[in-house]
Coordinates of N, CA and C in Angstrom, one line a residue:
A9 N 0.8 -1.2 0.0 CA 0.0 0.0 0.0 C 0.9 1.2 0.0
I10 N 0.4 2.3 -0.6 CA 1.2 3.5 -0.8 C 0.6 4.7 -0.1
L11 N 1.3 5.4 0.6 CA 0.9 6.7 1.2 C 1.5 7.8 0.4
S12 N 0.7 8.8 0.0 CA 1.2 9.9 -0.7 C 0.8 11.2 0.1
S13 N 1.7 12.2 -0.1 CA 1.5 13.5 0.7 C 2.0 14.6 0.0
M14 N 1.2 15.7 -0.1 CA 1.6 17.0 -0.7 C 2.2 17.9 0.4
M15 N 3.5 18.1 0.5 CA 4.2 18.7 1.5 C 5.1 19.8 1.0
P16 N 5.4 20.9 1.7 CA 6.4 21.9 1.3 C 7.8 21.2 1.3
S17 N 8.7 21.9 0.5 CA 10.0 21.3 0.4 C 10.8 21.3 1.6
Y18 N 10.5 22.3 2.6 CA 11.3 22.4 3.8 C 10.8 21.4 4.9
T19 N 9.7 20.7 4.6 CA 9.2 19.8 5.7 C 9.9 18.4 5.5
S20 N 10.4 17.9 6.6 CA 11.1 16.6 6.6 C 10.0 15.5 6.6
L21 N 10.3 14.5 5.8 CA 9.3 13.4 5.6 C 10.0 12.2 5.3
F22 N 9.7 11.1 5.9 CA 10.2 9.8 5.5 C 9.2 8.8 5.8
V23 N 9.2 7.8 4.9 CA 8.3 6.6 5.0 C 9.1 5.4 5.1
A24 N 8.8 4.6 6.1 CA 9.5 3.4 6.4 C 8.6 2.2 6.7
A25 N 9.0 1.1 6.5 CA 8.3 -0.1 6.9 C 8.3 -0.3 8.4
M26 N 7.2 -0.7 9.0 CA 7.2 -0.9 10.4 C 8.1 -2.0 10.9
A27 N 8.1 -3.1 10.1 CA 8.9 -4.2 10.4 C 9.0 -5.1 9.2
A28 N 10.0 -5.9 9.1 CA 10.2 -6.7 7.9 C 9.0 -7.7 7.8
A29 N 8.5 -8.2 8.9 CA 7.4 -9.2 8.9 C 6.1 -8.6 8.7
T30 N 6.0 -7.3 8.8 CA 4.7 -6.6 8.6 C 4.3 -6.6 7.1
T31 N 3.0 -6.7 6.8 CA 2.6 -6.8 5.4 C 2.6 -5.4 4.9
S32 N 2.6 -5.3 3.5 CA 2.7 -4.0 2.9 C 1.5 -3.1 3.1
A33 N 0.4 -3.6 3.7 CA -0.8 -2.8 4.0 C -0.5 -1.9 5.2
F34 N 0.5 -2.1 5.9 CA 0.8 -1.4 7.1 C 2.0 -0.5 6.8
T35 N 1.9 0.8 7.0 CA 3.0 1.8 6.7 C 3.2 2.7 7.9
T36 N 4.4 3.1 8.1 CA 4.7 4.0 9.2 C 5.2 5.3 8.7
T37 N 4.6 6.5 9.0 CA 5.0 7.7 8.4 C 5.1 8.7 9.6
V38 N 6.2 9.5 9.5 CA 6.4 10.6 10.5 C 6.5 11.9 9.8
T39 N 5.7 12.9 10.1 CA 5.7 14.2 9.5 C 5.6 15.2 10.6
S40 N 5.9 16.4 10.3 CA 5.6 17.5 11.2 C 4.3 18.2 11.0
K41 N 3.6 17.7 9.9 CA 2.2 18.2 9.7 C 1.4 16.9 9.4
S42 N 0.1 17.1 9.3 CA -0.8 16.0 9.1 C -0.7 15.5 7.6
L43 N -1.0 14.2 7.5 CA -0.8 13.5 6.2 C -2.2 13.3 5.6
S44 N -2.3 13.3 4.3 CA -3.5 13.0 3.6 C -3.2 11.8 2.7
S45 N -4.2 10.9 2.5 CA -4.0 9.7 1.8 C -4.8 9.7 0.5
S46 N -4.2 9.3 -0.6 CA -5.0 9.2 -1.9 C -5.6 7.9 -2.1
S47 N -5.3 7.0 -1.2 CA -5.9 5.6 -1.4 C -6.4 5.1 -0.1
S48 N -7.6 4.4 -0.2 CA -8.2 3.8 1.0 C -7.9 2.3 1.2
S49 N -6.9 1.8 0.4 CA -6.6 0.4 0.5 C -5.7 0.2 1.7
A50 N -4.9 1.2 2.1 CA -4.1 1.0 3.3 C -4.9 1.0 4.5
L51 N -4.6 0.2 5.5 CA -5.4 0.1 6.8 C -5.2 1.4 7.6
F52 N -4.0 1.8 7.9 CA -3.8 2.9 8.7 C -2.4 3.5 8.5
M53 N -2.2 4.7 9.1 CA -0.8 5.3 9.2 C -0.5 5.5 10.6
S54 N 0.8 5.6 10.9 CA 1.3 5.9 12.3 C 2.0 7.2 12.3
S55 N 1.5 8.2 13.0 CA 2.1 9.5 13.1 C 2.6 9.7 14.5
T56 N 3.4 10.8 14.7 CA 4.0 11.0 16.0 C 3.7 12.4 16.5
P57 N 2.5 12.7 17.0 CA 2.3 14.0 17.6 C 3.2 14.2 18.9
E58 N 3.5 13.0 19.5 CA 4.4 13.1 20.7 C 5.4 12.0 20.6
L59 N 6.6 12.3 20.3 CA 7.7 11.3 20.1 C 8.0 10.5 21.4
T60 N 7.6 11.0 22.5 CA 7.9 10.4 23.8 C 6.9 9.2 24.1
K61 N 5.8 9.2 23.4 CA 4.8 8.2 23.6 C 5.1 6.9 22.9
Q62 N 5.2 5.8 23.6 CA 5.5 4.5 23.0 C 4.3 3.8 22.7
C63 N 4.2 3.3 21.5 CA 3.0 2.4 21.0 C 3.6 1.1 20.5
F64 N 2.8 0.1 20.6 CA 3.2 -1.2 20.1 C 2.1 -1.9 19.3
L65 N 2.5 -2.5 18.2 CA 1.5 -3.2 17.4 C 2.0 -4.6 17.1
D66 N 1.3 -5.6 17.6 CA 1.7 -7.0 17.4 C 3.1 -7.2 18.0
G67 N 3.3 -6.6 19.2 CA 4.6 -6.8 19.8 C 5.8 -6.0 19.3
K68 N 5.6 -5.2 18.3 CA 6.6 -4.4 17.7 C 6.4 -2.9 18.0
K69 N 7.4 -2.2 18.4 CA 7.3 -0.8 18.7 C 7.1 0.0 17.4
I70 N 6.1 0.9 17.4 CA 5.9 1.8 16.3 C 6.1 3.3 16.8
R71 N 6.1 4.2 15.9 CA 6.5 5.6 16.3 C 5.4 6.4 16.9
G72 N 4.2 5.9 16.9 CA 3.1 6.7 17.5 C 1.8 6.0 17.3
P73 N 0.7 6.7 17.8 CA -0.7 6.1 17.6 C -1.0 5.9 16.2
I74 N -1.8 4.8 15.9 CA -2.2 4.6 14.5 C -3.5 5.3 14.2
T75 N -3.6 5.7 13.0 CA -4.8 6.4 12.5 C -5.4 5.7 11.3
P76 N -6.6 5.2 11.4 CA -7.2 4.4 10.2 C -7.4 5.4 9.0
L77 N -7.2 4.8 7.9 CA -7.3 5.6 6.6 C -8.6 5.2 6.0
G78 N -9.1 6.1 5.1 CA -10.3 5.8 4.3 C -11.5 5.4 5.2
N79 N -12.1 4.3 4.8 CA -13.3 3.9 5.6 C -13.0 2.8 6.6
F80 N -11.7 2.7 7.0 CA -11.4 1.7 8.0 C -11.7 2.2 9.4
V81 N -12.0 1.3 10.3 CA -12.4 1.6 11.7 C -11.6 0.7 12.6
L82 N -11.0 1.2 13.6 CA -10.2 0.5 14.6 C -11.2 0.2 15.8
V83 N -11.4 -1.1 16.1 CA -12.4 -1.4 17.2 C -11.7 -2.2 18.3
R84 N -11.9 -1.9 19.5 CA -11.5 -2.6 20.6 C -12.6 -3.6 21.0
T85 N -12.3 -4.9 20.8 CA -13.3 -6.0 21.0 C -13.6 -6.1 22.5
K86 N -14.8 -6.5 22.8 CA -15.2 -6.6 24.2 C -16.2 -7.8 24.3
D87 N -16.2 -8.3 25.5 CA -17.2 -9.4 25.8 C -18.6 -8.9 25.8
T88 N -19.5 -9.7 25.2 CA -20.9 -9.3 25.2 C -21.5 -9.7 26.6
L89 N -22.3 -8.8 27.2 CA -22.8 -9.0 28.5 C -24.3 -9.1 28.5
D90 N -24.9 -9.9 29.3 CA -26.3 -10.0 29.5 C -26.6 -9.7 31.0
A91 N -27.7 -9.1 31.3 CA -28.0 -8.8 32.7 C -29.1 -9.7 33.2
T92 N -29.0 -10.3 34.4 CA -30.0 -11.1 35.0 C -31.1 -10.1 35.6
D93 N -32.1 -10.7 36.1 CA -33.2 -9.9 36.8 C -32.7 -9.2 38.0
G94 N -31.6 -9.7 38.6 CA -31.1 -9.0 39.8 C -30.0 -8.0 39.4
G95 N -29.8 -7.8 38.1 CA -28.8 -6.8 37.7 C -27.4 -7.3 37.5
I96 N -27.2 -8.6 37.7 CA -25.8 -9.1 37.6 C -25.5 -9.4 36.1
L97 N -24.3 -8.9 35.7 CA -23.9 -9.0 34.3 C -23.2 -10.3 34.1
L98 N -23.6 -11.1 33.1 CA -23.0 -12.4 32.8 C -22.6 -12.4 31.3
P99 N -21.5 -13.1 31.0 CA -21.1 -13.2 29.6 C -22.2 -13.9 28.8
D100 N -22.4 -13.4 27.6 CA -23.5 -14.0 26.7 C -23.0 -15.5 26.4
Q101 N -24.0 -16.4 26.4 CA -23.7 -17.8 26.1 C -23.8 -18.1 24.6
A102 N -24.3 -17.1 23.8 CA -24.4 -17.3 22.4 C -23.1 -17.1 21.7
K103 N -22.3 -18.1 21.4 CA -21.0 -17.9 20.8 C -21.0 -17.6 19.4
D104 N -22.1 -17.8 18.7 CA -22.2 -17.6 17.2 C -22.7 -16.2 16.9
R105 N -22.9 -15.4 17.8 CA -23.5 -14.0 17.6 C -22.4 -13.1 17.0
P106 N -22.7 -12.0 16.3 CA -21.7 -11.1 15.8 C -20.9 -10.5 16.9
T107 N -19.7 -10.0 16.5 CA -18.8 -9.4 17.5 C -19.1 -8.0 17.9
E108 N -18.9 -7.7 19.2 CA -19.2 -6.4 19.7 C -17.9 -5.7 20.0
G109 N -17.8 -4.4 19.8 CA -16.6 -3.7 20.2 C -16.8 -2.2 20.3
E110 N -15.8 -1.5 20.7 CA -15.9 0.0 20.9 C -14.9 0.7 19.9
V111 N -15.4 1.7 19.2 CA -14.6 2.4 18.2 C -13.5 3.1 18.9
V112 N -12.2 2.8 18.6 CA -11.0 3.5 19.1 C -10.6 4.7 18.2
A113 N -10.7 4.4 16.9 CA -10.4 5.4 15.9 C -11.1 5.1 14.6
A114 N -11.4 6.1 13.8 CA -12.2 5.9 12.6 C -11.6 6.8 11.5
G115 N -11.5 6.3 10.3 CA -11.1 7.1 9.2 C -12.2 8.1 8.7
P116 N -11.9 9.0 7.8 CA -12.8 10.0 7.4 C -13.9 9.5 6.4
G117 N -13.6 8.3 5.9 CA -14.5 7.7 4.9 C -13.8 7.6 3.5
K118 N -14.4 6.8 2.6 CA -13.8 6.6 1.3 C -14.4 7.5 0.3
L119 N -13.6 7.7 -0.8 CA -14.1 8.5 -1.9 C -14.8 7.7 -2.9
H120 N -15.9 8.1 -3.4 CA -16.6 7.4 -4.5 C -15.7 7.3 -5.7
P121 N -15.5 6.1 -6.3 CA -14.5 6.0 -7.4 C -14.9 6.7 -8.7
H122 N -16.2 7.1 -8.8 CA -16.6 7.8 -10.1 C -16.8 9.3 -9.9
T123 N -17.4 9.7 -8.7 CA -17.7 11.1 -8.5 C -16.8 11.8 -7.6
G124 N -16.0 11.0 -6.8 CA -15.0 11.7 -5.9 C -15.7 12.2 -4.7
V125 N -17.0 11.9 -4.5 CA -17.7 12.4 -3.3 C -17.2 11.6 -2.1
R126 N -17.0 12.2 -1.0 CA -16.6 11.5 0.2 C -17.8 10.8 0.8
I127 N -17.7 9.4 0.9 CA -18.7 8.6 1.6 C -18.3 8.6 3.1
T128 N -18.9 9.4 3.9 CA -18.5 9.6 5.3 C -18.6 8.3 6.1
N129 N -17.8 8.2 7.1 CA -17.8 7.1 8.0 C -19.0 7.2 9.0
P130 N -19.9 6.2 9.1 CA -21.1 6.3 9.9 C -20.8 6.3 11.4
V131 N -19.6 5.9 11.9 CA -19.4 5.8 13.3 C -18.2 6.7 13.7
T132 N -18.2 7.0 15.0 CA -17.1 7.9 15.5 C -16.5 7.3 16.8
I133 N -15.5 7.9 17.3 CA -14.8 7.4 18.5 C -15.8 7.3 19.6
G134 N -15.8 6.2 20.4 CA -16.6 6.0 21.5 C -17.9 5.2 21.2
D135 N -18.3 5.1 19.9 CA -19.5 4.3 19.6 C -19.2 2.9 19.8
S136 N -20.2 2.1 20.2 CA -20.2 0.7 20.3 C -20.8 0.1 19.0
V137 N -20.1 -0.9 18.4 CA -20.5 -1.4 17.2 C -20.7 -2.9 17.2
L138 N -21.5 -3.4 16.3 CA -21.7 -4.8 16.1 C -21.3 -5.2 14.7
F139 N -20.4 -6.2 14.6 CA -20.0 -6.6 13.2 C -19.8 -8.1 13.2
G140 N -19.7 -8.6 12.0 CA -19.6 -10.1 11.8 C -18.4 -10.6 12.4
K141 N -18.4 -11.9 12.9 CA -17.3 -12.5 13.6 C -16.2 -12.8 12.7
F142 N -16.4 -12.9 11.4 CA -15.3 -13.2 10.4 C -14.8 -11.9 9.7
D143 N -15.3 -10.8 10.1 CA -14.9 -9.5 9.4 C -13.7 -9.0 10.1
G144 N -12.9 -8.2 9.3 CA -11.8 -7.5 9.9 C -10.5 -8.2 10.0
H145 N -9.5 -7.5 10.5 CA -8.2 -8.0 10.7 C -7.8 -7.9 12.1
D146 N -7.6 -9.0 12.8 CA -7.3 -8.9 14.3 C -5.8 -8.5 14.5
M147 N -5.6 -7.7 15.5 CA -4.3 -7.2 15.9 C -4.2 -7.1 17.4
N148 N -3.0 -6.9 17.8 CA -2.7 -6.6 19.2 C -2.1 -5.2 19.3
Y149 N -2.8 -4.2 19.8 CA -2.4 -2.8 19.8 C -2.2 -2.4 21.3
N150 N -1.0 -2.1 21.7 CA -0.7 -1.6 23.1 C -1.3 -2.6 24.1
E151 N -1.0 -3.9 23.8 CA -1.4 -5.0 24.7 C -3.0 -5.2 24.8
E152 N -3.7 -4.7 23.8 CA -5.1 -4.9 23.8 C -5.5 -5.6 22.5
A153 N -6.6 -6.4 22.5 CA -7.1 -7.1 21.3 C -7.9 -6.1 20.6
V154 N -7.6 -5.8 19.3 CA -8.3 -4.9 18.5 C -8.5 -5.5 17.1
T155 N -9.5 -5.0 16.4 CA -9.8 -5.4 15.1 C -10.0 -4.2 14.1
M156 N -9.3 -4.3 13.0 CA -9.5 -3.3 12.0 C -10.6 -3.7 11.0
I157 N -11.7 -3.0 10.9 CA -12.8 -3.4 10.0 C -13.1 -2.2 9.1
R158 N -13.9 -2.4 8.1 CA -14.4 -1.4 7.3 C -15.8 -0.9 7.7
D159 N -16.2 0.3 7.3 CA -17.5 0.8 7.7 C -18.6 -0.1 7.2
D160 N -18.4 -0.8 6.0 CA -19.4 -1.7 5.5 C -19.6 -3.0 6.3
D161 N -18.7 -3.3 7.2 CA -18.8 -4.4 8.1 C -19.7 -4.2 9.3
V162 N -20.0 -2.9 9.6 CA -20.8 -2.5 10.8 C -22.2 -2.8 10.5
L163 N -22.8 -3.6 11.4 CA -24.2 -4.0 11.3 C -25.1 -3.0 12.0
L164 N -24.7 -2.6 13.2 CA -25.4 -1.5 14.0 C -24.5 -0.9 14.9
Y165 N -24.8 0.2 15.5 CA -24.0 0.9 16.5 C -24.9 1.6 17.5
Y166 N -24.3 1.9 18.7 CA -25.1 2.5 19.8 C -24.2 3.2 20.7
K167 N -24.8 3.9 21.6 CA -24.1 4.6 22.7 C -24.5 3.9 24.0
G168 N -23.5 3.7 24.9 CA -23.8 3.1 26.2 C -23.1 1.8 26.3
V169 N -23.3 1.1 27.5 CA -22.7 -0.1 27.8 C -23.3 -1.3 27.2
R170 N -24.6 -1.3 27.1 CA -25.4 -2.5 26.6 C -26.3 -2.1 25.5
M171 N -26.6 -3.1 24.6 CA -27.5 -2.9 23.5 C -28.9 -2.9 24.1
T172 N -29.7 -1.9 23.7 CA -31.2 -2.0 24.0 C -31.9 -1.6 22.7
L173 N -33.1 -1.9 22.6 CA -33.9 -1.5 21.4 C -34.0 0.0 21.3
A174 N -33.9 0.7 22.4 CA -34.0 2.2 22.3 C -32.8 2.8 21.8
N175 N -31.6 2.2 22.1 CA -30.4 2.9 21.7 C -29.7 2.4 20.4
V176 N -30.1 1.3 19.9 CA -29.4 0.7 18.7 C -29.8 1.4 17.5
I177 N -28.9 1.6 16.5 CA -29.2 2.2 15.2 C -28.6 1.3 14.1
P178 N -29.5 0.8 13.3 CA -29.0 -0.1 12.2 C -28.1 0.8 11.3
C179 N -27.0 0.3 10.9 CA -26.0 1.0 10.1 C -26.5 1.1 8.6
R180 N -26.6 2.3 8.2 CA -26.9 2.7 6.8 C -28.1 1.9 6.2
D181 N -27.8 0.9 5.4 CA -28.9 0.2 4.7 C -29.3 -1.1 5.4
Y182 N -29.1 -1.2 6.7 CA -29.5 -2.4 7.4 C -30.9 -2.1 8.0
V183 N -31.7 -3.2 8.2 CA -33.0 -3.1 8.8 C -33.0 -4.1 9.9
L184 N -33.5 -3.7 11.1 CA -33.6 -4.6 12.3 C -35.0 -5.2 12.3
V185 N -35.0 -6.5 12.2 CA -36.3 -7.2 12.1 C -36.5 -8.1 13.3
A186 N -37.6 -7.9 14.0 CA -38.0 -8.8 15.1 C -38.5 -10.1 14.6
I187 N -37.8 -11.2 15.0 CA -38.2 -12.5 14.5 C -39.3 -13.1 15.4
E188 N -40.4 -13.5 14.7 CA -41.5 -14.1 15.4 C -41.1 -15.5 15.9
K189 N -41.6 -15.9 17.1 CA -41.3 -17.2 17.6 C -41.9 -18.3 16.7
Q190 N -41.1 -19.3 16.4 CA -41.5 -20.3 15.5 C -42.6 -21.2 16.1
K191 N -43.6 -21.6 15.3 CA -44.6 -22.5 15.8 C -44.1 -23.9 15.8
T192 N -44.4 -24.6 16.9 CA -44.0 -26.0 17.0 C -45.2 -27.0 16.7
E193 N -46.3 -26.4 16.1 CA -47.5 -27.2 15.8 C -48.0 -26.8 14.4
T194 N -48.3 -27.8 13.6 CA -48.8 -27.6 12.3 C -50.2 -27.2 12.3
S195 N -50.8 -26.8 11.1 CA -52.2 -26.4 11.1 C -53.1 -27.6 11.3
S196 N -52.6 -28.8 11.1 CA -53.4 -30.0 11.3 C -53.3 -30.5 12.8
G197 N -52.5 -29.8 13.6 CA -52.4 -30.2 15.0 C -51.2 -31.1 15.3
I198 N -50.4 -31.4 14.4 CA -49.2 -32.2 14.6 C -48.1 -31.4 15.3
V199 N -47.6 -31.9 16.4 CA -46.6 -31.2 17.1 C -45.2 -31.5 16.6
V200 N -44.4 -30.5 16.3 CA -43.1 -30.7 15.7 C -42.0 -30.6 16.8
A201 N -41.1 -31.5 16.9 CA -40.1 -31.5 18.0 C -39.2 -30.3 17.8
E202 N -38.8 -29.7 18.9 CA -37.9 -28.5 18.9 C -36.6 -28.9 18.3
T203 N -36.1 -30.1 18.4 CA -34.9 -30.5 17.8 C -34.9 -30.4 16.2
V204 N -36.1 -30.6 15.7 CA -36.3 -30.5 14.2 C -36.1 -29.0 13.8
M205 N -36.6 -28.1 14.6 CA -36.6 -26.7 14.3 C -35.3 -25.9 14.7
R206 N -34.4 -26.6 15.3 CA -33.2 -26.0 15.8 C -32.4 -25.3 14.8
D207 N -32.2 -25.9 13.6 CA -31.4 -25.4 12.6 C -32.2 -24.6 11.6
Y208 N -33.4 -24.3 11.9 CA -34.2 -23.5 10.9 C -34.0 -22.0 11.1
N209 N -33.7 -21.3 10.1 CA -33.4 -19.9 10.2 C -34.7 -19.2 9.6
P210 N -35.4 -18.5 10.5 CA -36.6 -17.8 10.1 C -36.2 -16.6 9.2
C211 N -37.0 -16.3 8.2 CA -36.7 -15.3 7.2 C -37.9 -14.3 7.1
E212 N -38.6 -14.0 8.1 CA -39.7 -13.1 8.1 C -39.9 -12.5 9.5
G213 N -40.5 -11.3 9.6 CA -40.7 -10.7 10.9 C -41.2 -9.3 10.7
K214 N -41.3 -8.6 11.8 CA -41.8 -7.2 11.9 C -40.6 -6.3 12.0
V215 N -40.6 -5.2 11.2 CA -39.5 -4.2 11.3 C -39.5 -3.5 12.6
A216 N -38.4 -3.5 13.3 CA -38.3 -2.8 14.6 C -37.6 -1.5 14.4
K217 N -36.5 -1.4 13.5 CA -35.8 -0.2 13.3 C -35.2 -0.2 11.9
V218 N -35.1 1.0 11.3 CA -34.6 1.1 9.9 C -33.4 2.0 9.9
G219 N -32.4 1.7 9.2 CA -31.2 2.6 9.0 C -31.6 3.8 8.1
E220 N -30.6 4.7 8.0 CA -30.9 5.9 7.3 C -30.9 5.7 5.8
G221 N -30.4 4.6 5.3 CA -30.4 4.3 3.9 C -29.0 4.2 3.4
R222 N -28.9 3.7 2.1 CA -27.5 3.6 1.5 C -27.1 4.9 0.9
M223 N -25.9 5.3 1.2 CA -25.4 6.6 0.6 C -25.0 6.4 -0.8
T224 N -25.6 7.3 -1.7 CA -25.4 7.2 -3.1 C -24.1 7.9 -3.5
S225 N -23.8 7.9 -4.8 CA -22.6 8.5 -5.3 C -22.6 10.0 -5.2
T226 N -23.8 10.6 -4.9 CA -23.8 12.1 -4.8 C -23.7 12.5 -3.3
G227 N -23.6 11.5 -2.4 CA -23.5 11.8 -1.0 C -24.8 11.9 -0.3
E228 N -25.9 11.6 -1.0 CA -27.3 11.6 -0.4 C -27.7 10.1 -0.1
F229 N -28.6 10.0 0.9 CA -29.1 8.7 1.3 C -30.3 8.3 0.4
S230 N -30.3 7.0 0.0 CA -31.5 6.5 -0.7 C -32.6 6.3 0.3
T231 N -33.9 6.3 -0.2 CA -35.0 6.1 0.6 C -35.2 4.6 1.0
P232 N -35.4 4.3 2.3 CA -35.6 2.9 2.7 C -36.9 2.4 2.1
P233 N -36.9 1.1 1.7 CA -38.1 0.6 1.1 C -39.2 0.2 2.2
C234 N -38.9 0.2 3.4 CA -39.8 -0.2 4.5 C -39.7 0.8 5.7
K235 N -40.6 0.6 6.6 CA -40.6 1.5 7.8 C -40.9 0.7 9.0
E236 N -40.8 1.2 10.2 CA -41.0 0.5 11.4 C -42.5 0.1 11.5
G237 N -42.7 -1.2 11.9 CA -44.0 -1.7 11.9 C -44.4 -2.6 10.7
D238 N -43.7 -2.4 9.6 CA -44.0 -3.2 8.4 C -43.6 -4.7 8.7
F239 N -44.4 -5.6 8.1 CA -44.0 -7.0 8.1 C -43.3 -7.3 6.8
V240 N -42.1 -7.9 7.0 CA -41.2 -8.2 5.8 C -40.8 -9.7 5.8
K241 N -40.5 -10.1 4.6 CA -39.9 -11.4 4.3 C -38.7 -11.2 3.5
F242 N -37.6 -11.9 3.9 CA -36.3 -11.7 3.3 C -35.7 -13.0 2.9
K243 N -34.6 -12.9 2.1 CA -34.0 -14.1 1.6 C -33.5 -15.1 2.7
D244 N -33.5 -16.3 2.3 CA -33.0 -17.3 3.3 C -31.5 -17.1 3.6
Y245 N -31.2 -17.2 4.8 CA -29.8 -17.0 5.3 C -29.2 -15.6 5.0
A246 N -30.1 -14.6 4.7 CA -29.6 -13.3 4.4 C -29.4 -12.5 5.7
G247 N -30.0 -12.9 6.8 CA -30.0 -12.1 8.0 C -28.8 -12.4 8.9
N248 N -28.5 -11.5 9.8 CA -27.5 -11.7 10.8 C -28.2 -11.7 12.2
E249 N -28.2 -12.8 12.8 CA -29.0 -12.9 14.0 C -28.3 -12.2 15.2
V250 N -29.1 -11.5 16.0 CA -28.6 -10.9 17.2 C -29.7 -10.8 18.3
K251 N -29.3 -11.0 19.5 CA -30.3 -11.0 20.6 C -30.1 -9.7 21.4
I252 N -31.3 -8.9 21.5 CA -31.3 -7.7 22.2 C -32.4 -7.7 23.3
E253 N -31.9 -7.5 24.5 CA -32.8 -7.6 25.7 C -33.6 -8.9 25.7
G254 N -32.9 -10.0 25.4 CA -33.5 -11.3 25.4 C -34.4 -11.7 24.3
K255 N -34.6 -10.8 23.3 CA -35.4 -11.1 22.2 C -34.6 -11.3 20.9
Q256 N -35.0 -12.2 20.1 CA -34.3 -12.5 18.8 C -34.6 -11.5 17.7
Y257 N -33.6 -11.0 17.1 CA -33.7 -10.1 15.9 C -32.8 -10.6 14.8
S258 N -33.0 -10.0 13.6 CA -32.2 -10.3 12.5 C -31.9 -8.9 11.8
L259 N -30.6 -8.7 11.5 CA -30.2 -7.5 10.7 C -30.1 -7.9 9.3
V260 N -30.9 -7.2 8.4 CA -30.9 -7.6 7.0 C -30.7 -6.3 6.2
R261 N -30.0 -6.5 5.1 CA -29.8 -5.4 4.2 C -31.1 -5.1 3.4
M262 N -31.3 -3.8 3.1 CA -32.5 -3.4 2.4 C -32.8 -4.1 1.1
V263 N -31.7 -4.4 0.4 CA -31.8 -5.1 -0.9 C -32.3 -6.5 -0.8
D264 N -32.2 -7.1 0.4 CA -32.6 -8.5 0.7 C -34.1 -8.6 1.1

């Protein structure tokens, strides 16, 4: 990955690899002024506002805090918590749910390849986000487990410690659908064993929340095709299951 910068001739600038073992997507840059990137393919840059501050990435010392480029988002992963009736927080037992984390840093967003319009990043520092468990690039930053993801990987975001229906916001073109409890009895009265329905993924439900829409090439949001309260049916296996306040939901893209 290449970092480019428009700088006066008297400004000192050098670009060096962080380590021989580090991939080309990681670059370390030190300047006396801020850098701008012409490409969103690089994950981040490392600048040094304070040379005395020591930062480490995957056990290797780097010259300063890392800053995500383009539409990349640096997330500190965290354990998902559930609260009992007595207020005791317990780790969530659902191991297959999407990953939760807190935004440590976020890039300004990517440029549309045809119009050059900035597609702004939907999340900011301090937001809690939910993303797919296979998304992103896992790293160790200053002895903390972090993941570098793209803004397209974010399913929903919220403020606060825990997800609630009141504070979650589906990201961009995602729709939060409340999944109806599956019937274990047919219309003829035959009872179906729960073990038979265990692997069944429901693909219909009631819209609980709607994102602001997909950002177009002009920087405007497209109109969502549904609204809260609508009953929708979506493609099989298109949803991302998530449990909020003990109730099952699915996050589905509007095109599905």
